Short mmCIF file of C-alpha atoms in Angstrom, two decimals:
data_model
loop_
_atom_site.label_atom_id
_atom_site.label_comp_id
_atom_site.label_asym_id
_atom_site.label_seq_id
_atom_site.Cartn_x
_atom_site.Cartn_y
_atom_site.Cartn_z
CA MET A 1 14.78 -10.05 2.77
CA THR A 2 15.37 -8.21 5.64
CA THR A 3 18.05 -5.85 4.35
CA LEU A 4 15.26 -4.66 1.62
CA SER A 5 12.01 -4.78 3.33
CA ASN A 6 12.58 -3.80 6.72
CA HIS A 7 11.04 -0.80 5.75
CA VAL A 8 9.10 -1.75 2.26
CA PRO A 9 6.03 -4.15 2.23
CA ASP A 10 7.54 -7.26 1.00
CA PRO A 11 5.21 -9.34 -1.41
CA ARG A 12 6.73 -12.44 -0.15
CA LEU A 13 5.80 -12.11 3.48
CA ILE A 14 2.14 -10.41 2.38
CA THR A 15 1.63 -13.73 -0.33
CA ALA A 16 2.26 -16.01 2.99
CA TYR A 17 0.52 -14.44 5.21
CA ALA A 18 -2.64 -14.53 2.71
CA GLU A 19 -2.09 -18.76 1.20
CA HIS A 20 -0.97 -19.65 4.99
CA ARG A 21 -2.64 -18.21 7.62
CA ASP A 22 -6.41 -18.10 8.82
CA GLY A 23 -7.73 -15.08 10.85
CA PRO A 24 -11.29 -13.70 11.19
CA LEU A 25 -10.70 -11.35 8.16
CA HIS A 26 -9.29 -14.09 5.99
CA ARG A 27 -12.90 -15.75 5.88
CA ILE A 28 -14.75 -12.39 4.93
CA ASN A 29 -15.52 -12.59 1.20
CA PRO A 30 -13.00 -10.47 -0.93
CA TRP A 31 -15.88 -8.80 -2.97
CA THR A 32 -16.84 -7.33 1.00
CA LYS A 33 -13.11 -5.97 1.48
CA VAL A 34 -13.37 -3.94 -1.95
CA GLY A 35 -16.48 -2.46 -0.80
CA VAL A 36 -14.74 -1.47 2.10
CA VAL A 37 -12.09 -0.25 0.65
CA GLY A 38 -14.42 2.07 -0.96
CA ALA A 39 -16.08 3.05 1.45
CA LEU A 40 -12.76 3.95 3.20
CA VAL A 41 -11.70 6.09 0.49
CA LEU A 42 -14.57 7.99 0.62
CA ALA A 43 -15.27 8.41 4.32
CA VAL A 44 -11.59 10.10 4.58
CA THR A 45 -12.25 12.10 1.33
CA VAL A 46 -15.24 13.52 2.48
CA VAL A 47 -14.93 13.98 6.86
CA GLU A 48 -12.72 16.43 8.11
CA SER A 49 -13.04 16.28 11.64
CA LEU A 50 -9.62 15.06 13.42
CA ALA A 51 -11.59 13.66 15.72
CA VAL A 52 -13.71 11.36 13.29
CA LEU A 53 -11.02 10.63 11.25
CA ALA A 54 -8.78 9.48 14.50
CA GLY A 55 -11.40 7.00 15.02
CA LEU A 56 -11.61 5.70 11.77
CA TYR A 57 -7.70 5.15 12.18
CA ALA A 58 -8.09 3.27 15.09
CA ALA A 59 -10.95 1.20 14.20
CA THR A 60 -8.76 0.24 10.85
CA LEU A 61 -5.26 -0.46 13.44
CA ALA A 62 -8.06 -2.77 15.58
CA VAL A 63 -9.37 -4.81 12.37
CA TYR A 64 -5.36 -5.45 11.67
CA GLY A 65 -4.83 -6.74 15.05
CA ILE A 66 -8.24 -8.86 15.22
CA ALA A 67 -6.55 -10.24 11.58
CA GLY A 68 -3.64 -11.46 13.15
CA LEU A 69 -1.10 -9.30 11.50
CA PRO A 70 2.10 -7.78 12.63
CA TYR A 71 2.05 -4.33 14.27
CA ARG A 72 6.01 -4.52 14.05
CA ARG A 73 6.04 -4.90 10.65
CA LEU A 74 3.07 -2.51 9.81
CA GLY A 75 5.48 0.10 11.54
CA ALA A 76 8.34 -0.32 9.32
CA TRP A 77 5.64 -0.05 6.67
CA TYR A 78 5.12 3.17 7.43
CA THR A 79 8.17 4.58 6.31
CA LEU A 80 7.10 5.35 3.08
CA PRO A 81 3.87 6.88 3.61
CA SER A 82 5.67 9.05 6.55
CA LEU A 83 8.03 10.47 3.63
CA PHE A 84 5.14 11.58 1.95
CA LEU A 85 3.56 12.73 4.37
CA VAL A 86 6.35 14.90 5.78
CA SER A 87 7.35 16.19 2.44
CA VAL A 88 3.52 17.03 1.54
CA ALA A 89 1.87 17.66 4.79
CA GLY A 90 4.94 18.92 6.57
CA PRO A 91 5.72 22.58 5.21
CA LEU A 92 1.34 22.97 5.33
CA ALA A 93 2.04 23.00 9.18
CA PHE A 94 4.08 25.77 8.68
CA LEU A 95 2.05 27.70 5.74
CA GLU A 96 -1.44 27.71 7.94
CA PRO A 97 -2.29 30.15 8.99
CA GLY A 98 -3.23 30.22 12.80
CA THR A 99 -2.49 30.96 16.32
CA PRO A 100 1.67 30.08 16.23
CA ILE A 101 2.79 27.24 18.75
CA GLY A 102 5.50 28.34 20.52
CA GLY A 103 7.92 31.08 19.09
CA VAL A 104 8.75 32.35 15.73
CA LEU A 105 11.27 31.12 13.55
CA ALA A 106 12.65 34.36 11.66
CA THR A 107 14.25 33.33 8.13
CA PRO A 108 15.14 35.67 5.13
CA VAL A 109 11.89 34.68 3.47
CA GLY A 110 9.42 35.71 6.55
CA ASP A 111 8.47 34.46 9.95
CA LEU A 112 7.83 30.82 9.82
CA SER A 113 6.10 28.65 13.04
CA VAL A 114 3.46 25.63 13.18
CA THR A 115 0.22 26.86 13.73
CA TRP A 116 -2.45 24.81 16.03
CA GLU A 117 -4.63 25.16 12.41
CA GLY A 118 -1.45 23.67 10.85
CA ALA A 119 -0.84 20.77 13.49
CA VAL A 120 -4.51 19.94 13.14
CA LEU A 121 -4.14 19.61 9.36
CA PHE A 122 -1.24 17.99 9.43
CA GLY A 123 -2.94 14.78 11.58
CA GLU A 124 -6.05 14.98 9.60
CA LEU A 125 -3.29 14.32 5.92
CA THR A 126 -1.96 11.58 8.62
CA CYS A 127 -4.94 9.51 9.95
CA ARG A 128 -6.23 9.70 6.16
CA SER A 129 -3.38 8.16 4.74
CA LEU A 130 -2.45 5.52 7.66
CA THR A 131 -6.06 4.47 7.05
CA VAL A 132 -6.21 3.39 3.98
CA VAL A 133 -2.72 1.93 3.62
CA THR A 134 -3.24 -0.04 6.62
CA PHE A 135 -6.79 -1.52 5.48
CA ALA A 136 -5.02 -1.77 1.98
CA LEU A 137 -2.44 -4.26 3.51
CA ALA A 138 -4.75 -6.03 5.68
CA ALA A 139 -7.09 -7.08 2.58
CA THR A 140 -4.01 -8.25 0.78
CA MET A 141 -2.82 -10.22 3.90
CA THR A 142 -5.66 -11.55 4.19
CA THR A 143 -7.22 -12.08 0.46
CA ARG A 144 -5.55 -15.27 -1.49
CA TYR A 145 -3.43 -14.08 -4.76
CA ALA A 146 -5.90 -16.49 -6.92
CA ASP A 147 -8.97 -14.35 -5.31
CA ILE A 148 -6.66 -10.60 -6.04
CA ALA A 149 -6.08 -12.19 -9.65
CA TYR A 150 -10.05 -12.48 -10.27
CA LEU A 151 -10.94 -9.49 -9.04
CA LEU A 152 -8.36 -7.36 -10.92
CA GLY A 153 -9.25 -9.44 -13.73
CA ARG A 154 -13.36 -8.08 -13.20
CA LEU A 155 -12.59 -4.62 -12.10
CA LEU A 156 -9.85 -3.29 -14.21
CA PRO A 157 -10.39 -2.86 -17.88
CA ARG A 158 -8.23 -4.68 -20.45
CA PRO A 159 -5.26 -4.58 -21.08
CA ILE A 160 -4.40 -2.99 -17.66
CA ASP A 161 -5.87 -5.83 -15.90
CA GLN A 162 -2.82 -7.89 -17.54
CA ILE A 163 -0.36 -5.43 -16.98
CA ALA A 164 -1.11 -5.26 -13.32
CA LEU A 165 -1.11 -9.17 -12.93
CA LEU A 166 2.47 -9.68 -14.97
CA THR A 167 3.62 -6.59 -12.54
CA TYR A 168 2.68 -8.18 -9.73
CA ARG A 169 4.41 -12.40 -11.15
CA PHE A 170 7.30 -10.06 -11.89
CA THR A 171 7.86 -8.23 -8.90
CA PHE A 172 9.30 -11.61 -7.24
CA VAL A 173 11.70 -11.92 -9.99
CA MET A 174 12.88 -8.54 -9.24
CA LEU A 175 13.07 -8.95 -5.95
CA GLU A 176 15.31 -11.91 -5.70
CA THR A 177 17.35 -10.18 -8.76
CA LEU A 178 17.83 -6.87 -5.75
CA GLU A 179 19.19 -9.70 -3.45
CA GLU A 180 21.86 -11.39 -5.81
CA LEU A 181 23.33 -8.09 -6.08
CA VAL A 182 23.41 -7.19 -2.71
CA LYS A 183 24.98 -10.15 -1.66
CA ALA A 184 27.60 -10.00 -4.15
CA VAL A 185 28.11 -6.45 -3.12
CA LEU A 186 28.53 -7.61 0.78
CA ALA A 187 30.33 -10.71 -0.29
CA ARG A 188 32.93 -7.84 -1.55
CA GLY A 189 33.56 -6.17 1.70
CA ALA A 190 31.07 -2.94 1.03
CA THR A 191 29.45 -1.65 3.54
CA PRO A 192 26.26 -0.13 1.95
CA THR A 193 24.39 1.95 4.95
CA GLU A 194 25.34 5.09 4.25
CA PHE A 195 23.63 6.19 0.82
CA TRP A 196 25.21 9.36 0.08
CA THR A 197 28.69 7.73 0.96
CA ASN A 198 27.71 4.81 -1.44
CA ARG A 199 25.99 6.35 -3.81
CA ARG A 200 27.91 5.18 -6.91
CA THR A 201 27.37 1.39 -5.64
CA TYR A 202 23.41 2.10 -5.08
CA ALA A 203 23.41 3.82 -8.73
CA ARG A 204 25.14 0.08 -9.87
CA ILE A 205 23.10 -1.85 -8.02
CA LEU A 206 19.79 0.08 -9.79
CA GLY A 207 21.29 -0.08 -12.66
CA MET A 208 21.68 -3.66 -13.21
CA THR A 209 18.29 -4.38 -11.86
CA LEU A 210 17.12 -2.25 -14.74
CA LEU A 211 19.51 -4.23 -17.31
CA THR A 212 18.20 -7.83 -15.92
CA ALA A 213 14.45 -6.29 -15.72
CA ILE A 214 14.82 -5.62 -19.31
CA GLU A 215 16.07 -9.29 -20.45
CA ARG A 216 14.09 -11.23 -18.22
CA SER A 217 11.08 -9.72 -19.69
CA GLU A 218 12.23 -10.18 -22.83
CA ARG A 219 12.90 -13.92 -22.61
CA LEU A 220 9.44 -13.18 -20.54
CA VAL A 221 7.81 -12.63 -23.57
CA VAL A 222 9.01 -14.67 -26.14
CA SER A 223 8.31 -17.37 -23.62
CA MET A 224 4.62 -16.51 -23.41
CA ASP A 225 4.23 -16.08 -27.35
CA ALA A 226 5.52 -19.67 -27.45
CA ARG A 227 3.04 -20.97 -25.02
CA GLY A 228 -0.03 -19.71 -27.35
CA TYR A 229 -0.27 -15.85 -25.05
CA GLU A 230 -2.87 -13.83 -27.27
CA GLY A 231 -3.31 -11.02 -24.26
CA ASP A 232 -5.36 -12.98 -21.71
CA ILE A 233 -3.93 -14.65 -18.86
CA THR A 234 -6.76 -17.16 -18.00
CA LEU A 235 -7.52 -17.60 -14.39
CA TYR A 236 -9.07 -20.77 -12.86
CA GLY A 237 -10.97 -19.79 -10.09
CA ASP A 238 -14.00 -17.39 -9.01
CA VAL A 239 -14.89 -15.49 -6.16
CA PRO A 240 -18.63 -15.62 -5.49
CA ARG A 241 -21.00 -13.30 -4.40
CA PRO A 242 -20.52 -11.97 -0.60
CA PRO A 243 -23.13 -13.38 1.74
CA ARG A 244 -26.22 -11.10 2.61
CA ARG A 245 -24.82 -10.06 6.02
CA GLU A 246 -21.61 -8.99 4.48
CA VAL A 247 -23.62 -6.88 1.84
CA LEU A 248 -25.89 -4.98 4.46
CA ALA A 249 -22.68 -3.71 6.14
CA VAL A 250 -20.86 -2.83 3.29
CA VAL A 251 -24.42 -0.70 2.78
CA ALA A 252 -24.26 0.36 6.09
CA CYS A 253 -20.82 1.69 5.69
CA TYR A 254 -21.85 3.86 2.83
CA VAL A 255 -25.18 4.46 4.29
CA GLY A 256 -23.01 5.80 7.71
CA VAL A 257 -20.67 7.47 5.80
CA VAL A 258 -23.16 10.07 3.16
CA GLY A 259 -25.41 10.43 5.95
CA TYR A 260 -22.58 12.00 8.01
CA ALA A 261 -21.82 13.90 5.12
CA LEU A 262 -25.40 15.34 4.90
CA VAL A 263 -25.76 16.20 8.37
CA ALA A 264 -22.12 17.72 9.12
CA ARG A 265 -23.21 19.61 5.49
CA SER A 266 -26.03 20.91 7.63
CA GLY A 267 -24.21 22.18 10.19
CA VAL A 268 -25.31 20.34 13.23
CA VAL A 269 -21.99 18.45 13.68
CA PRO A 270 -18.73 18.66 12.54
CA LEU A 271 -17.26 17.75 9.14
#
């Protein structure tokens, strides 16, 4: 699915890495990965030092590489979070008061300039976002679907867990539908490379995808009812408790984050 997934995480490729590869991160208990994700989210929330955030991001990239996952794919998948960063954090670099970098641009609404403080803020937001995204991708690409389904069933309340499981399964159907529509458009001589020029073509593809999704979802509901579905997808599997050394490692992560926050609040080291 190269025409659709160069810059979008492909769930089929992610599932293939999780099911058919074997690396150091594959052998870690899924509960441990969930705990580390929580510790990372807590860390990027309380830490305000660019150097520390950059170190966390570098460590996450190292873990991603040690797991045997492709950096080239990761660079392409950064497109979506990068768009978010540019649209949200980009203006903050101009609005943050401080020492200007270079000249000042005069505009009808006032003088605009990128300040050193704004650049630091942009770097902090970038490290925060990419750290969590990178480790979430690494954890997903090294955890089997059966284990992910079990964790969703244990962590999410009902019926949110059922919605998440059905959404994941239905994603593959949607991707196949999009592929078929794109192939049909290309076979008829269209070249949908520029969005604005081919906006009507993209609108038709999106509309047909939504209509097909509605039709297939209705058939899916009927078939599930015929098979006795009563709001619970039975999961045949079990994720055991993590070993003691992994539990201690997760506890150490949380203790380190909380300890750093307490020490930083006291003014000994910068946040």
